Structure formats: structure tokens, C-alpha cells
Amino acid sequence: MALISIPRRKQMRNIALFVGLILSTVVLFADDRIVDFDHHTDFSTLKSFALRDGKIDSPEPELNSTLLSKKIGDAIRTELLSRGLKETVNNPDVIVDYSVSGQDFNEARGGPVSSSEATLVIDVTKRDSRDLIWRSVYRDSERNNAKLAQRLPGDVKKSLAEYPPKQKGTIQPGPSTLSTAPRLNPKAAAAAALEIVEATFKNVDFVGPANHPGLSISLTGLERAARAVSEDDGRNPSATTKKNLAFYEALNNSADYASSISDRGVESADSRARSRALANKLRSL
């Protein structure tokens, strides 16, 4: 009997080891999705959308590709259209943004690449208030970046599986805030942005050839977008909407860049204070 029980024990250990390896592999390459939304927004009233160009943050050529970005954008468009939404650049109800970031595990720690992970973020923002009302964060782990690039367009369907969210009963409005000042219309916001940019560029010790050149580039782009809105005659509503969207995107990018400077530990206290003030001014528009 002992001669028979020994190989059986080994066999059971081998089976357990094999099952453990399978389970660990499933965990390693399992997808992960997180969805959140504003419970005070009635999504049934949002009938149209505009899709902006996606952003990809990865040094890997398989992921950092305009072709992949277009495939993901097309997949998002297909999913939203299948839900009865209409795509338009003329006063859409919501703006849809998407981004992809990627990283290789272990390589960052000096070891060989054991797996690659990409994070696909899809944001839905109300056009009139510029409030984020829905977000999906989808993480996909594969053996390499080439496999990730193949999977990401298909991951869109899973990301948008819960859009629009299921809502029952009466949608209660959100709590009121202390800030009741109305938002500026695009032309007024553009005029104010031009004044802020002009005043900022006068501080050459803060923004100049040798001081925060990245911020200078960002503000130059904002100036160009704001001027396009200011000079628009409104005769082409579609073109007007595109200019407005480009302006608000440039406005947010400049505010984010200024905010990033204020978080840098190497900056002087004065530089951080100026950056923080600039970010607040831009975001107030």
C-alpha cells in the first residue's frame, strides 16, 4: 500500500501546483474595471455627444500610435451610436474624452518584462457646465504591448457596458454650493483668458526663454485658441463649436500645467504661489 500512496501524493501535489499556477495566471492577466457617475444627473436627457481626440501616454510604439487611438475612438463612437445617441459638433449634450496609459511590470524595477498593462479612461462631461458626470477606468494586463494594442479597441465595449447607468425613481438635483456666479460665455471667457496670458507673459522672470518654457508653450497655444474664439463671427455654428471646444481644452491644459508647477518641490515658494494663482484664474473661466 505504501508503494501506491507515494506516487498518489506526488500526483496530488503536482495537480495542486498546476491549479495554483493557473489561478495565479488568471489573476495576473485579469481585467479590472471601475465605473463611477454623478447620481444627480439624469442621463436620459443627454441625447447627443462630441468625441474629442484621445491621448496616449506610453513610450511603447505598439501603444503610442495614432492608428490605435483612432481604433479606440471609432469603437467608442460605435458603442454610443448603438445606444441611440447622436454625434454632433453643434452644441452636443456631452463631451467624450479618452486616454490610454501603459507600463511594463518588473522592467521599471530593473528586471525583465513579465507583463504589460494599459489603463483606458473614458470620461463623459456635460458641455454646458463642464462637469464630469461619468467615468470608466479599465485596466487590461497582457503578456506584451502588441497583445494590448489588439485588445484595447475591444475593451471599449466592456468599458461602456454600464453607460448610460441604470437609474430608478426621481433624480434629485445636487446640493447647492456657495458659488452662484454664472459662468462666462465662450467669447467673454476667451477675452479674459487673453488678458491673463498677456499679464503672465509680462512676468519674464516667471515665464520666459529660460523660465518655465513648457508653460510658455502651453499659454501660447491657449492664446491662439482664445483668439480664434474672440474673432469668430458665428456664421458657421459647427466651426464655432469646434473653436469653443478647442479653447476650453487649451484652457484646462494650461491650468493643469500651471498646477503641476505649483506641486514641484524644486520650485521656489514664489514660483509655486504664482503657478497656483495662475491655475486658479484659468479654472475660474
mmCIF file of C-alpha atoms in Angstrom:
data_model
loop_
_atom_site.group_PDB
_atom_site.id
_atom_site.type_symbol
_atom_site.label_atom_id
_atom_site.label_comp_id
_atom_site.label_asym_id
_atom_site.label_seq_id
_atom_site.Cartn_x
_atom_site.Cartn_y
_atom_site.Cartn_z
ATOM 1 C CA MET A 1 0.000 0.000 0.000
ATOM 2 C CA ALA A 2 2.827 2.403 0.801
ATOM 3 C CA LEU A 3 4.279 1.951 -2.667
ATOM 4 C CA ILE A 4 0.970 3.050 -4.186
ATOM 5 C CA SER A 5 0.324 6.005 -1.845
ATOM 6 C CA ILE A 6 3.621 7.766 -2.540
ATOM 7 C CA PRO A 7 3.072 8.462 -6.268
ATOM 8 C CA ARG A 8 -0.522 9.448 -5.497
ATOM 9 C CA ARG A 9 0.707 12.067 -3.056
ATOM 10 C CA LYS A 10 3.129 13.368 -5.675
ATOM 11 C CA GLN A 11 0.346 13.397 -8.222
ATOM 12 C CA MET A 12 -1.912 15.383 -5.894
ATOM 13 C CA ARG A 13 0.900 17.862 -5.172
ATOM 14 C CA ASN A 14 1.514 18.291 -8.895
ATOM 15 C CA ILE A 15 -2.187 18.870 -9.523
ATOM 16 C CA ALA A 16 -2.346 21.435 -6.728
ATOM 17 C CA LEU A 17 0.729 23.184 -8.080
ATOM 18 C CA PHE A 18 -0.736 23.176 -11.591
ATOM 19 C CA VAL A 19 -4.045 24.623 -10.359
ATOM 20 C CA GLY A 20 -2.185 27.255 -8.370
ATOM 21 C CA LEU A 21 -0.232 28.309 -11.433
ATOM 22 C CA ILE A 22 -3.433 28.580 -13.460
ATOM 23 C CA LEU A 23 -5.103 30.685 -10.781
ATOM 24 C CA SER A 24 -2.103 32.975 -10.444
ATOM 25 C CA THR A 25 -2.029 33.435 -14.205
ATOM 26 C CA VAL A 26 -5.719 34.305 -14.234
ATOM 27 C CA VAL A 27 -5.151 36.902 -11.529
ATOM 28 C CA LEU A 28 -2.134 38.323 -13.324
ATOM 29 C CA PHE A 29 -3.884 38.787 -16.630
ATOM 30 C CA ALA A 30 -7.391 39.515 -15.326
ATOM 31 C CA ASP A 31 -9.037 42.741 -16.436
ATOM 32 C CA ASP A 32 -10.228 45.320 -13.934
ATOM 33 C CA ARG A 33 -12.986 47.896 -14.463
ATOM 34 C CA ILE A 34 -14.184 50.716 -12.225
ATOM 35 C CA VAL A 35 -17.201 52.859 -13.162
ATOM 36 C CA ASP A 36 -18.427 55.949 -11.326
ATOM 37 C CA PHE A 37 -21.049 58.552 -12.179
ATOM 38 C CA ASP A 38 -22.916 61.582 -10.854
ATOM 39 C CA HIS A 39 -26.134 60.327 -9.257
ATOM 40 C CA HIS A 40 -27.688 63.793 -9.577
ATOM 41 C CA THR A 41 -27.504 63.756 -13.389
ATOM 42 C CA ASP A 42 -30.478 62.486 -15.391
ATOM 43 C CA PHE A 43 -28.705 60.612 -18.186
ATOM 44 C CA SER A 44 -31.961 60.026 -20.072
ATOM 45 C CA THR A 45 -31.939 63.709 -21.069
ATOM 46 C CA LEU A 46 -28.496 63.515 -22.687
ATOM 47 C CA LYS A 47 -29.061 62.663 -26.341
ATOM 48 C CA SER A 48 -26.010 63.892 -28.259
ATOM 49 C CA PHE A 49 -22.232 63.748 -27.923
ATOM 50 C CA ALA A 50 -18.989 65.052 -29.392
ATOM 51 C CA LEU A 51 -15.885 62.859 -29.302
ATOM 52 C CA ARG A 52 -12.520 64.541 -28.840
ATOM 53 C CA ASP A 53 -9.162 63.144 -29.938
ATOM 54 C CA GLY A 54 -7.703 60.658 -27.500
ATOM 55 C CA LYS A 55 -4.445 60.950 -25.582
ATOM 56 C CA ILE A 56 -1.924 58.123 -25.257
ATOM 57 C CA ASP A 57 0.823 58.244 -22.640
ATOM 58 C CA SER A 58 3.237 55.401 -23.320
ATOM 59 C CA PRO A 59 6.788 55.148 -24.677
ATOM 60 C CA GLU A 60 5.926 51.837 -26.323
ATOM 61 C CA PRO A 61 5.408 52.162 -30.115
ATOM 62 C CA GLU A 62 2.716 49.471 -30.117
ATOM 63 C CA LEU A 63 0.565 51.668 -27.862
ATOM 64 C CA ASN A 64 1.715 55.188 -28.731
ATOM 65 C CA SER A 65 0.115 55.098 -32.158
ATOM 66 C CA THR A 66 -2.403 57.357 -33.883
ATOM 67 C CA LEU A 67 -3.804 54.241 -35.546
ATOM 68 C CA LEU A 68 -4.594 52.667 -32.174
ATOM 69 C CA SER A 69 -6.077 55.942 -30.922
ATOM 70 C CA LYS A 70 -8.350 56.103 -33.967
ATOM 71 C CA LYS A 71 -9.477 52.484 -33.482
ATOM 72 C CA ILE A 72 -10.378 53.195 -29.860
ATOM 73 C CA GLY A 73 -12.203 56.381 -30.857
ATOM 74 C CA ASP A 74 -14.147 54.527 -33.553
ATOM 75 C CA ALA A 75 -15.099 51.840 -31.034
ATOM 76 C CA ILE A 76 -16.379 54.469 -28.572
ATOM 77 C CA ARG A 77 -18.366 56.147 -31.338
ATOM 78 C CA THR A 78 -19.917 52.829 -32.384
ATOM 79 C CA GLU A 79 -20.954 51.988 -28.826
ATOM 80 C CA LEU A 80 -22.566 55.383 -28.181
ATOM 81 C CA LEU A 81 -24.393 55.397 -31.507
ATOM 82 C CA SER A 82 -25.733 51.913 -30.759
ATOM 83 C CA ARG A 83 -27.283 53.336 -27.587
ATOM 84 C CA GLY A 84 -29.269 55.877 -29.566
ATOM 85 C CA LEU A 85 -27.026 58.893 -29.022
ATOM 86 C CA LYS A 86 -26.374 61.281 -31.894
ATOM 87 C CA GLU A 87 -22.903 62.552 -32.724
ATOM 88 C CA THR A 88 -22.706 66.274 -33.408
ATOM 89 C CA VAL A 89 -20.244 69.145 -33.058
ATOM 90 C CA ASN A 90 -23.093 71.660 -32.833
ATOM 91 C CA ASN A 91 -23.933 72.066 -29.128
ATOM 92 C CA PRO A 92 -23.657 68.424 -28.019
ATOM 93 C CA ASP A 93 -25.106 67.482 -24.638
ATOM 94 C CA VAL A 94 -21.883 65.768 -23.543
ATOM 95 C CA ILE A 95 -18.199 65.756 -24.467
ATOM 96 C CA VAL A 96 -16.433 62.395 -24.501
ATOM 97 C CA ASP A 97 -12.695 62.156 -23.841
ATOM 98 C CA TYR A 98 -10.496 59.081 -23.652
ATOM 99 C CA SER A 99 -6.896 58.351 -22.734
ATOM 100 C CA VAL A 100 -4.571 55.361 -22.584
ATOM 101 C CA SER A 101 -1.522 54.926 -20.378
ATOM 102 C CA GLY A 102 0.735 51.870 -20.406
ATOM 103 C CA GLN A 103 3.522 50.340 -18.397
ATOM 104 C CA ASP A 104 5.607 47.171 -18.254
ATOM 105 C CA PHE A 105 5.860 45.382 -14.914
ATOM 106 C CA ASN A 106 9.252 44.435 -13.461
ATOM 107 C CA GLU A 107 11.135 46.343 -16.174
ATOM 108 C CA ALA A 108 10.656 49.546 -14.160
ATOM 109 C CA ARG A 109 12.321 47.740 -11.276
ATOM 110 C CA GLY A 110 15.305 46.636 -13.325
ATOM 111 C CA GLY A 111 14.079 43.162 -14.193
ATOM 112 C CA PRO A 112 12.751 41.541 -17.377
ATOM 113 C CA VAL A 113 9.269 42.340 -18.597
ATOM 114 C CA SER A 114 6.778 39.825 -17.200
ATOM 115 C CA SER A 115 3.560 41.534 -18.248
ATOM 116 C CA SER A 116 2.250 44.748 -19.772
ATOM 117 C CA GLU A 117 -0.701 46.772 -18.516
ATOM 118 C CA ALA A 118 -2.712 49.531 -20.138
ATOM 119 C CA THR A 119 -5.306 51.747 -18.491
ATOM 120 C CA LEU A 120 -8.143 53.039 -20.659
ATOM 121 C CA VAL A 121 -10.037 56.001 -19.173
ATOM 122 C CA ILE A 122 -13.256 57.247 -20.761
ATOM 123 C CA ASP A 123 -14.739 60.498 -19.416
ATOM 124 C CA VAL A 124 -18.152 61.983 -20.150
ATOM 125 C CA THR A 125 -18.546 65.701 -19.376
ATOM 126 C CA LYS A 126 -21.607 67.918 -19.667
ATOM 127 C CA ARG A 127 -20.933 70.582 -22.263
ATOM 128 C CA ASP A 128 -22.905 73.383 -20.625
ATOM 129 C CA SER A 129 -21.452 73.052 -17.115
ATOM 130 C CA ARG A 130 -18.163 71.298 -17.954
ATOM 131 C CA ASP A 131 -18.847 68.923 -15.050
ATOM 132 C CA LEU A 132 -17.512 65.364 -15.198
ATOM 133 C CA ILE A 133 -20.604 63.127 -14.865
ATOM 134 C CA TRP A 134 -19.366 59.626 -15.807
ATOM 135 C CA ARG A 135 -16.017 57.831 -15.840
ATOM 136 C CA SER A 136 -14.826 54.339 -16.653
ATOM 137 C CA VAL A 137 -11.328 53.145 -15.756
ATOM 138 C CA TYR A 138 -10.444 49.846 -17.440
ATOM 139 C CA ARG A 139 -7.141 48.047 -16.847
ATOM 140 C CA ASP A 140 -6.041 45.287 -19.172
ATOM 141 C CA SER A 141 -2.987 43.118 -18.463
ATOM 142 C CA GLU A 142 -1.426 41.059 -21.237
ATOM 143 C CA ARG A 143 1.896 39.337 -21.912
ATOM 144 C CA ASN A 144 3.185 42.143 -24.130
ATOM 145 C CA ASN A 145 2.281 45.515 -25.624
ATOM 146 C CA ALA A 146 1.405 44.075 -29.020
ATOM 147 C CA LYS A 147 -1.310 41.966 -27.405
ATOM 148 C CA LEU A 148 -2.546 45.010 -25.500
ATOM 149 C CA ALA A 149 -2.845 47.003 -28.719
ATOM 150 C CA GLN A 150 -5.006 44.241 -30.181
ATOM 151 C CA ARG A 151 -7.260 44.067 -27.129
ATOM 152 C CA LEU A 152 -7.821 47.747 -26.293
ATOM 153 C CA PRO A 153 -10.397 48.558 -29.025
ATOM 154 C CA GLY A 154 -12.433 45.561 -27.832
ATOM 155 C CA ASP A 155 -12.092 46.723 -24.225
ATOM 156 C CA VAL A 156 -14.180 49.765 -25.126
ATOM 157 C CA LYS A 157 -17.343 47.652 -25.250
ATOM 158 C CA LYS A 158 -16.683 46.416 -21.713
ATOM 159 C CA SER A 159 -15.812 49.931 -20.534
ATOM 160 C CA LEU A 160 -19.115 51.333 -21.800
ATOM 161 C CA ALA A 161 -21.218 48.351 -20.736
ATOM 162 C CA GLU A 162 -22.766 50.460 -17.945
ATOM 163 C CA TYR A 163 -23.372 53.604 -19.970
ATOM 164 C CA PRO A 164 -25.809 55.138 -19.525
ATOM 165 C CA PRO A 165 -26.132 53.977 -15.918
ATOM 166 C CA LYS A 166 -29.402 52.423 -14.770
ATOM 167 C CA GLN A 167 -31.322 54.942 -12.699
ATOM 168 C CA LYS A 168 -34.591 54.339 -10.873
ATOM 169 C CA GLY A 169 -37.036 56.802 -9.391
ATOM 170 C CA THR A 170 -36.724 60.569 -9.382
ATOM 171 C CA ILE A 171 -33.262 62.022 -9.961
ATOM 172 C CA GLN A 172 -32.665 64.524 -7.208
ATOM 173 C CA PRO A 173 -30.659 67.688 -8.056
ATOM 174 C CA GLY A 174 -27.277 68.079 -6.453
ATOM 175 C CA PRO A 175 -26.751 70.212 -3.353
ATOM 176 C CA SER A 176 -26.328 73.915 -3.956
ATOM 177 C CA THR A 177 -22.913 75.473 -3.462
ATOM 178 C CA LEU A 178 -21.783 78.831 -2.184
ATOM 179 C CA SER A 179 -20.552 79.817 -5.608
ATOM 180 C CA THR A 180 -23.523 81.178 -7.569
ATOM 181 C CA ALA A 181 -21.678 83.314 -10.091
ATOM 182 C CA PRO A 182 -22.699 82.348 -13.646
ATOM 183 C CA ARG A 183 -20.043 81.015 -15.994
ATOM 184 C CA LEU A 184 -18.796 83.320 -18.689
ATOM 185 C CA ASN A 185 -19.908 82.653 -22.234
ATOM 186 C CA PRO A 186 -17.111 81.441 -24.566
ATOM 187 C CA LYS A 187 -16.325 84.878 -26.027
ATOM 188 C CA ALA A 188 -16.152 86.529 -22.617
ATOM 189 C CA ALA A 189 -14.043 83.659 -21.268
ATOM 190 C CA ALA A 190 -11.711 83.929 -24.276
ATOM 191 C CA ALA A 191 -11.297 87.679 -23.741
ATOM 192 C CA ALA A 192 -10.496 87.118 -20.072
ATOM 193 C CA ALA A 193 -8.032 84.355 -20.964
ATOM 194 C CA LEU A 194 -6.211 86.686 -23.373
ATOM 195 C CA GLU A 195 -5.822 89.251 -20.594
ATOM 196 C CA ILE A 196 -4.465 86.612 -18.206
ATOM 197 C CA VAL A 197 -1.987 85.328 -20.804
ATOM 198 C CA GLU A 198 -0.796 88.841 -21.645
ATOM 199 C CA ALA A 199 -0.288 89.705 -17.971
ATOM 200 C CA THR A 200 1.537 86.432 -17.340
ATOM 201 C CA PHE A 201 3.935 86.909 -20.243
ATOM 202 C CA LYS A 202 4.934 90.294 -18.815
ATOM 203 C CA ASN A 203 6.482 88.485 -15.844
ATOM 204 C CA VAL A 204 9.580 87.376 -17.748
ATOM 205 C CA ASP A 205 11.192 86.176 -14.533
ATOM 206 C CA PHE A 206 8.351 83.657 -14.246
ATOM 207 C CA VAL A 207 7.616 82.801 -17.896
ATOM 208 C CA GLY A 208 10.360 83.408 -20.407
ATOM 209 C CA PRO A 209 13.013 81.739 -22.577
ATOM 210 C CA ALA A 210 14.831 80.431 -19.502
ATOM 211 C CA ASN A 211 11.885 80.202 -17.119
ATOM 212 C CA HIS A 212 9.208 77.507 -17.448
ATOM 213 C CA PRO A 213 9.390 77.133 -21.243
ATOM 214 C CA GLY A 214 6.755 74.389 -21.142
ATOM 215 C CA LEU A 215 4.262 76.776 -19.560
ATOM 216 C CA SER A 216 5.146 79.361 -22.184
ATOM 217 C CA ILE A 217 4.301 76.886 -24.956
ATOM 218 C CA SER A 218 1.044 75.938 -23.261
ATOM 219 C CA LEU A 219 -0.003 79.571 -22.810
ATOM 220 C CA THR A 220 0.865 80.338 -26.432
ATOM 221 C CA GLY A 221 -1.492 77.565 -27.512
ATOM 222 C CA LEU A 222 -4.171 78.958 -25.206
ATOM 223 C CA GLU A 223 -3.679 82.433 -26.647
ATOM 224 C CA ARG A 224 -4.114 81.096 -30.180
ATOM 225 C CA ALA A 225 -7.279 79.176 -29.258
ATOM 226 C CA ALA A 226 -8.746 82.125 -27.342
ATOM 227 C CA ARG A 227 -8.080 84.496 -30.217
ATOM 228 C CA ALA A 228 -9.856 82.128 -32.607
ATOM 229 C CA VAL A 229 -12.955 82.278 -30.378
ATOM 230 C CA SER A 230 -12.755 86.065 -29.991
ATOM 231 C CA GLU A 231 -12.507 86.622 -33.747
ATOM 232 C CA ASP A 232 -15.180 84.084 -34.707
ATOM 233 C CA ASP A 233 -18.173 85.716 -36.453
ATOM 234 C CA GLY A 234 -20.589 82.914 -35.590
ATOM 235 C CA ARG A 235 -21.725 82.364 -39.169
ATOM 236 C CA ASN A 236 -20.757 78.687 -39.104
ATOM 237 C CA PRO A 237 -22.210 77.088 -35.916
ATOM 238 C CA SER A 238 -20.252 73.882 -36.451
ATOM 239 C CA ALA A 239 -16.958 75.753 -36.760
ATOM 240 C CA THR A 240 -17.869 77.898 -33.739
ATOM 241 C CA THR A 241 -18.463 74.823 -31.591
ATOM 242 C CA LYS A 242 -15.125 73.315 -32.646
ATOM 243 C CA LYS A 243 -13.305 76.547 -31.761
ATOM 244 C CA ASN A 244 -15.052 76.709 -28.390
ATOM 245 C CA LEU A 245 -14.154 73.104 -27.577
ATOM 246 C CA ALA A 246 -10.532 73.671 -28.601
ATOM 247 C CA PHE A 247 -10.396 76.793 -26.437
ATOM 248 C CA TYR A 248 -11.721 75.070 -23.307
ATOM 249 C CA GLU A 249 -9.351 72.154 -23.854
ATOM 250 C CA ALA A 250 -6.400 74.574 -24.124
ATOM 251 C CA LEU A 251 -7.684 76.408 -21.058
ATOM 252 C CA ASN A 252 -7.780 73.206 -18.997
ATOM 253 C CA ASN A 253 -4.368 72.091 -20.269
ATOM 254 C CA SER A 254 -2.754 75.394 -19.279
ATOM 255 C CA ALA A 255 -4.416 75.314 -15.864
ATOM 256 C CA ASP A 256 -3.209 71.751 -15.320
ATOM 257 C CA TYR A 257 0.331 72.660 -16.376
ATOM 258 C CA ALA A 258 0.418 75.651 -14.034
ATOM 259 C CA SER A 259 -0.900 73.462 -11.219
ATOM 260 C CA SER A 260 1.824 70.889 -11.871
ATOM 261 C CA ILE A 261 4.477 73.588 -11.421
ATOM 262 C CA SER A 262 2.991 74.520 -8.049
ATOM 263 C CA ASP A 263 3.441 70.896 -6.935
ATOM 264 C CA ARG A 264 7.149 70.722 -7.774
ATOM 265 C CA GLY A 265 9.347 70.637 -4.732
ATOM 266 C CA VAL A 266 12.295 72.174 -6.620
ATOM 267 C CA GLU A 267 10.367 75.390 -7.311
ATOM 268 C CA SER A 268 10.752 78.449 -5.124
ATOM 269 C CA ALA A 269 7.890 79.475 -2.869
ATOM 270 C CA ASP A 270 7.233 82.494 -5.106
ATOM 271 C CA SER A 271 7.125 80.359 -8.233
ATOM 272 C CA ARG A 272 4.713 77.894 -6.640
ATOM 273 C CA ALA A 273 2.469 80.722 -5.460
ATOM 274 C CA ARG A 274 2.403 82.327 -8.926
ATOM 275 C CA SER A 275 1.643 78.997 -10.573
ATOM 276 C CA ARG A 276 -1.153 78.244 -8.133
ATOM 277 C CA ALA A 277 -2.692 81.691 -8.660
ATOM 278 C CA LEU A 278 -2.477 81.310 -12.445
ATOM 279 C CA ALA A 279 -4.152 77.894 -12.338
ATOM 280 C CA ASN A 280 -6.986 79.259 -10.182
ATOM 281 C CA LYS A 281 -7.552 82.203 -12.540
ATOM 282 C CA LEU A 282 -7.736 79.971 -15.592
ATOM 283 C CA ARG A 283 -10.057 77.481 -13.928
ATOM 284 C CA SER A 284 -12.399 80.262 -12.844
ATOM 285 C CA LEU A 285 -13.236 80.842 -16.520
#
